[in-house]
PDB file of C-alpha atoms in Angstrom:
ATOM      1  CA  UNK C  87       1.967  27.740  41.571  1.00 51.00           C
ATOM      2  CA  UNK C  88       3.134  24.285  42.247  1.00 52.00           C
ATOM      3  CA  UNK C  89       4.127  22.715  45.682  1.00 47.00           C
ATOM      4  CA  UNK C  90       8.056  21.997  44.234  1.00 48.00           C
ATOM      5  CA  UNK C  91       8.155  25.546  42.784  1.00 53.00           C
ATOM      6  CA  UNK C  92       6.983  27.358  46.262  1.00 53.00           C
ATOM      7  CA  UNK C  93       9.460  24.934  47.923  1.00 47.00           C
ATOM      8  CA  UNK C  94      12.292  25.798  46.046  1.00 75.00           C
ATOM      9  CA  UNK C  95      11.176  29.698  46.329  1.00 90.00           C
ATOM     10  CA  UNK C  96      10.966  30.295  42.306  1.00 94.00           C
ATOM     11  CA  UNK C  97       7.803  32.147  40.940  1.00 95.00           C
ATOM     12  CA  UNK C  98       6.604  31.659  37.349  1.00 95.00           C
ATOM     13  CA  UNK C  99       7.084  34.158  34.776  1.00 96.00           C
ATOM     14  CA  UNK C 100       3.526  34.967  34.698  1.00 96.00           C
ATOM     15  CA  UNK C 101       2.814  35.364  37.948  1.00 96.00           C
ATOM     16  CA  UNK C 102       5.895  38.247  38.226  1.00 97.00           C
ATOM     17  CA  UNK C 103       4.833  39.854  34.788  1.00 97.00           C
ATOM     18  CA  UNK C 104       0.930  40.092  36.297  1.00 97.00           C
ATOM     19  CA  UNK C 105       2.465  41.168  40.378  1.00 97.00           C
ATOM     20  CA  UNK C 106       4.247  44.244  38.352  1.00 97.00           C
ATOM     21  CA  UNK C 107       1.896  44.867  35.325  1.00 97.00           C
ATOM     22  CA  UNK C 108       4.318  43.896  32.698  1.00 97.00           C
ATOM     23  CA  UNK C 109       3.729  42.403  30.170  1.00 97.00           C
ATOM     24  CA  UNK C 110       5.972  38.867  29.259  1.00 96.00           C
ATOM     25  CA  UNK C 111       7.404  40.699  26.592  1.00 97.00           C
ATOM     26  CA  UNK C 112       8.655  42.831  28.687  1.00 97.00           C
ATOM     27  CA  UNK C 113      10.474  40.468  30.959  1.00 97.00           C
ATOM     28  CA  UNK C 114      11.729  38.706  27.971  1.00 97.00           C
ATOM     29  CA  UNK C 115      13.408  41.827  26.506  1.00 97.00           C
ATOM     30  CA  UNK C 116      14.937  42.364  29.775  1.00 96.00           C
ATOM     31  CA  UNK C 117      16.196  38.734  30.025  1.00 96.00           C
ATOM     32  CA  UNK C 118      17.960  39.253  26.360  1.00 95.00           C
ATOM     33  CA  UNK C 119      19.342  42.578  27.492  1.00 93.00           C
ATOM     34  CA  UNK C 120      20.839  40.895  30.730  1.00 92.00           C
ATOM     35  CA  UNK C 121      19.286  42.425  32.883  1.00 94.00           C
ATOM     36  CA  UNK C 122      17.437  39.540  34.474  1.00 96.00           C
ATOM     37  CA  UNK C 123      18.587  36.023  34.559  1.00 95.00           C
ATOM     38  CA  UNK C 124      15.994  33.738  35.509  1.00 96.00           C
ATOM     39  CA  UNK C 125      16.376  29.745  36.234  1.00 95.00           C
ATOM     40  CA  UNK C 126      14.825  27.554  33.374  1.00 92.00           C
ATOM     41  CA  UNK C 127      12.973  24.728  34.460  1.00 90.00           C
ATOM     42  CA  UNK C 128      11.362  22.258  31.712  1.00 90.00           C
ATOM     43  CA  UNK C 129      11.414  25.104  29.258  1.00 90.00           C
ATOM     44  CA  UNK C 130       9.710  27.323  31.683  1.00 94.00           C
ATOM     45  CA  UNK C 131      11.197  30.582  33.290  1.00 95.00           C
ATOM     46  CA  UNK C 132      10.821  31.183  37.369  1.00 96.00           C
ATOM     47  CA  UNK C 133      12.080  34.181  39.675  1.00 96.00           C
ATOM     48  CA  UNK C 134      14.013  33.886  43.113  1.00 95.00           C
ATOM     49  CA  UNK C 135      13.706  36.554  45.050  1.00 95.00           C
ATOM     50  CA  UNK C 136      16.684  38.357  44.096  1.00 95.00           C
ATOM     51  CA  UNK C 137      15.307  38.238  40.617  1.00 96.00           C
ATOM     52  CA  UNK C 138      12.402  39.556  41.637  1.00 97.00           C
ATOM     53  CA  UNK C 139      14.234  42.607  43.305  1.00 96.00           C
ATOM     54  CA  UNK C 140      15.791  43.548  40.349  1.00 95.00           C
ATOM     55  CA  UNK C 141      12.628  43.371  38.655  1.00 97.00           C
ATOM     56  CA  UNK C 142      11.551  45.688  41.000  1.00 96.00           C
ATOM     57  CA  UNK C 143      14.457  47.587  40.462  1.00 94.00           C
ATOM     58  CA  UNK C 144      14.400  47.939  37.137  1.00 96.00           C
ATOM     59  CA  UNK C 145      10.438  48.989  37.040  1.00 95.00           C
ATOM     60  CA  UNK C 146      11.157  51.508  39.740  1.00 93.00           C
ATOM     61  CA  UNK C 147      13.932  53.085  37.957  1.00 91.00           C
ATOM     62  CA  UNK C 148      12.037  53.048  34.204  1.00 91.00           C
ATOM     63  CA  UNK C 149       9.182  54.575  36.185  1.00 89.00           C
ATOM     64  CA  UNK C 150      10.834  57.194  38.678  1.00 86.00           C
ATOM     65  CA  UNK C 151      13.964  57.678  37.164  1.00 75.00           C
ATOM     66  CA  UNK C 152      13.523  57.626  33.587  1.00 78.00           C
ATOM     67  CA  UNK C 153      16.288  55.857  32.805  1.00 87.00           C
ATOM     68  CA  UNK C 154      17.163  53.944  29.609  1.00 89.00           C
ATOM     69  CA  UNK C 155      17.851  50.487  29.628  1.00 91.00           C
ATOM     70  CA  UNK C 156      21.437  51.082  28.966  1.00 89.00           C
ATOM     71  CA  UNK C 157      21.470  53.006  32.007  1.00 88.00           C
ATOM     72  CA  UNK C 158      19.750  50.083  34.160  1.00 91.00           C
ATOM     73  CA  UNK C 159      22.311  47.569  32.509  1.00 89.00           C
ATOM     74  CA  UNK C 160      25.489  49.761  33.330  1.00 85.00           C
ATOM     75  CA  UNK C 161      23.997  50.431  37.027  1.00 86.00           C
ATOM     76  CA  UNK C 162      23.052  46.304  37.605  1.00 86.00           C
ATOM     77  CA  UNK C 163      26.155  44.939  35.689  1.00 80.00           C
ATOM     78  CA  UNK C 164      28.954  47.086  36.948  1.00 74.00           C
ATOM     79  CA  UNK C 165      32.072  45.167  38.024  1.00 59.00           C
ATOM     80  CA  UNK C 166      33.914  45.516  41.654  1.00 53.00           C
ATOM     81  CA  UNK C 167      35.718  48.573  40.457  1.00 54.00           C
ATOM     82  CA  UNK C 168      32.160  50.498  40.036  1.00 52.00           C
ATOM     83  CA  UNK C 169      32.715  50.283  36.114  1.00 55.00           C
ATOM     84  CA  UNK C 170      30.658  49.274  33.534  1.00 54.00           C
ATOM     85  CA  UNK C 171      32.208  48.743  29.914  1.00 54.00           C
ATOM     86  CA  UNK C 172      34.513  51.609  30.943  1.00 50.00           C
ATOM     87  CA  UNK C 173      31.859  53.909  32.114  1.00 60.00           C
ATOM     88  CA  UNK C 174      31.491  55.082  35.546  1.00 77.00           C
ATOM     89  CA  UNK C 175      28.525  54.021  36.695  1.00 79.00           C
ATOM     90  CA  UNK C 176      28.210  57.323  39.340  1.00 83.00           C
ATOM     91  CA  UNK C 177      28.338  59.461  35.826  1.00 86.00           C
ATOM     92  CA  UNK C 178      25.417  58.033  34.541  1.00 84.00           C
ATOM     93  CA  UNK C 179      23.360  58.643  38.117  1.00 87.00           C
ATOM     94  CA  UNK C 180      24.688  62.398  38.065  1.00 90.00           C
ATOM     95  CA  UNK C 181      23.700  62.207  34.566  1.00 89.00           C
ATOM     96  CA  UNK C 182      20.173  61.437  35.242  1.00 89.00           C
ATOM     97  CA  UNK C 183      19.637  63.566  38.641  1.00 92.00           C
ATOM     98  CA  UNK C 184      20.384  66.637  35.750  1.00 93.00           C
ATOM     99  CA  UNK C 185      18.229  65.683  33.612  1.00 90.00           C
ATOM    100  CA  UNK C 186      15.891  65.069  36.225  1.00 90.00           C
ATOM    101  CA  UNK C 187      16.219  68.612  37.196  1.00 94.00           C
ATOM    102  CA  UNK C 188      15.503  69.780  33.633  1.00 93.00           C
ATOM    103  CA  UNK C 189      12.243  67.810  33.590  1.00 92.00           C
ATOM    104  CA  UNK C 190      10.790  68.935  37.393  1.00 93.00           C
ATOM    105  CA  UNK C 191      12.135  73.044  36.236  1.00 93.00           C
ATOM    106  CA  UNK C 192      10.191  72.182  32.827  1.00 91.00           C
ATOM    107  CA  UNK C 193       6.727  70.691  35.152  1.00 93.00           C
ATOM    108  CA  UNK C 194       7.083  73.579  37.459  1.00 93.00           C
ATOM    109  CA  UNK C 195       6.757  76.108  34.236  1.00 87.00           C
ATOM    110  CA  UNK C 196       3.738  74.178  33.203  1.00 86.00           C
ATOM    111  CA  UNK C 197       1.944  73.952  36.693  1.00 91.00           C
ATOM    112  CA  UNK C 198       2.717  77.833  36.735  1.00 85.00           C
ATOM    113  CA  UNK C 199       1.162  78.603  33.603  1.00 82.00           C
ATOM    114  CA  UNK C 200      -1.629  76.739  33.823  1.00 84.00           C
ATOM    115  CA  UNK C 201      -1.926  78.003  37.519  1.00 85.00           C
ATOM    116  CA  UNK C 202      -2.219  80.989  35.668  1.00 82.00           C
ATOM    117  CA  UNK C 203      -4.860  80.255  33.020  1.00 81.00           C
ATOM    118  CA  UNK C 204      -7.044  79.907  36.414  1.00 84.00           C
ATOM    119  CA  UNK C 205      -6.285  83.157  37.561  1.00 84.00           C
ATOM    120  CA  UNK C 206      -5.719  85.365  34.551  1.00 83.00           C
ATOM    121  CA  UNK C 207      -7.881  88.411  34.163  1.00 79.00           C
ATOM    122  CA  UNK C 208      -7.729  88.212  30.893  1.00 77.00           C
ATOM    123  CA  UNK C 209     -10.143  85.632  30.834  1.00 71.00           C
ATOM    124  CA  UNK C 210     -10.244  83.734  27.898  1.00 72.00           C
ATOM    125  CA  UNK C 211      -8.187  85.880  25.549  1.00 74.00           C
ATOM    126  CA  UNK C 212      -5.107  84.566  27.345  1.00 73.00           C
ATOM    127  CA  UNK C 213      -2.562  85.151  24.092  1.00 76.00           C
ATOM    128  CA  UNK C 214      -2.864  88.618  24.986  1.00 77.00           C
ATOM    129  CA  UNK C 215      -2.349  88.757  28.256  1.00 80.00           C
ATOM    130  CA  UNK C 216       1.333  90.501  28.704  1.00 81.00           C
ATOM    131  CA  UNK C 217       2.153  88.686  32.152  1.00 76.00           C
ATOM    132  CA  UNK C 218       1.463  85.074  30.189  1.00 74.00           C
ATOM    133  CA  UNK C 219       2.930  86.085  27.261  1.00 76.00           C
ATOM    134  CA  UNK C 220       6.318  86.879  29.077  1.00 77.00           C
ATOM    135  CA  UNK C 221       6.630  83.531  30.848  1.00 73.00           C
ATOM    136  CA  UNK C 222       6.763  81.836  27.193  1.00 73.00           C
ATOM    137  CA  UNK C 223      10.010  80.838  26.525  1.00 74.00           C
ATOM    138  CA  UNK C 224      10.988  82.191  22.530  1.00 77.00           C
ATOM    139  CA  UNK C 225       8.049  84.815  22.857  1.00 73.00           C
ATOM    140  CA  UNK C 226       9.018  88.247  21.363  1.00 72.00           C
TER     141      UNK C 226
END
């Protein structure tokens, strides 16, 4: 990074694509989806730091939250009244903490049955053990 750049507290593209294992394609896509907005110099994209926060952001909620980034772009671009396009943006979040229910129930059934494949005394013949076979959702 140059002297001018760290002066003026911008950070390349690169270097925020390689501090947050992203690919530039991935920062690009975000940029056309406005969900970043970074300053141009000579052609060139840099970060402030705000920029970088929402990169953060954005990466944290992909990761943790598995939201899509429709959801990311009606959460960052929300207007003063807390809507988005029409949508409220506190919708979407309840949205997500259900679904994120589903998916931790749906782990929790997995981590149970294969907690049971350690413990089963049926040993390997585990289709017909009757205990297994009733925690399988559909099973007759």
């Amino acid at each position: 990074m140059d002297d001018l750049t760290r002066v003026r507290g911008l950070t390349p593209i690169r270097d925020v694509a390689d501090r947050f294992e992203l690919p530039l394609s991935t920062l690009h896509y975000w940029e056309r989806r406005g969900l970043v907005d970074p300053h141009r110099r000579s052609g060139r994209r840099y970060f402030d730091a705000e920029q970088i926060y929402r990169v953060a952001l954005i990466k944290l909620w992909r990761e943790t939250g598995l939201m899509s980034i429709e959801e990311i772009a009606g959460l960052l671009n929300r207007d003063a009244s807390g809507t988005s396009g029409g949508a409220d943006w506190q919708e979407t979040v309840h949205g997500r903490i259900t679904a994120l229910d589903a998916h931790i129930a749906r782990l929790n059934a997995a981590r149970a049955y294969l907690g049971h494949l350690l413990t089963c005394a049926h040993g390997d013949d585990l289709e017909k053990c009757p205990d297994f076979r009733a925690t399988v959702p559909g099973s007759p």
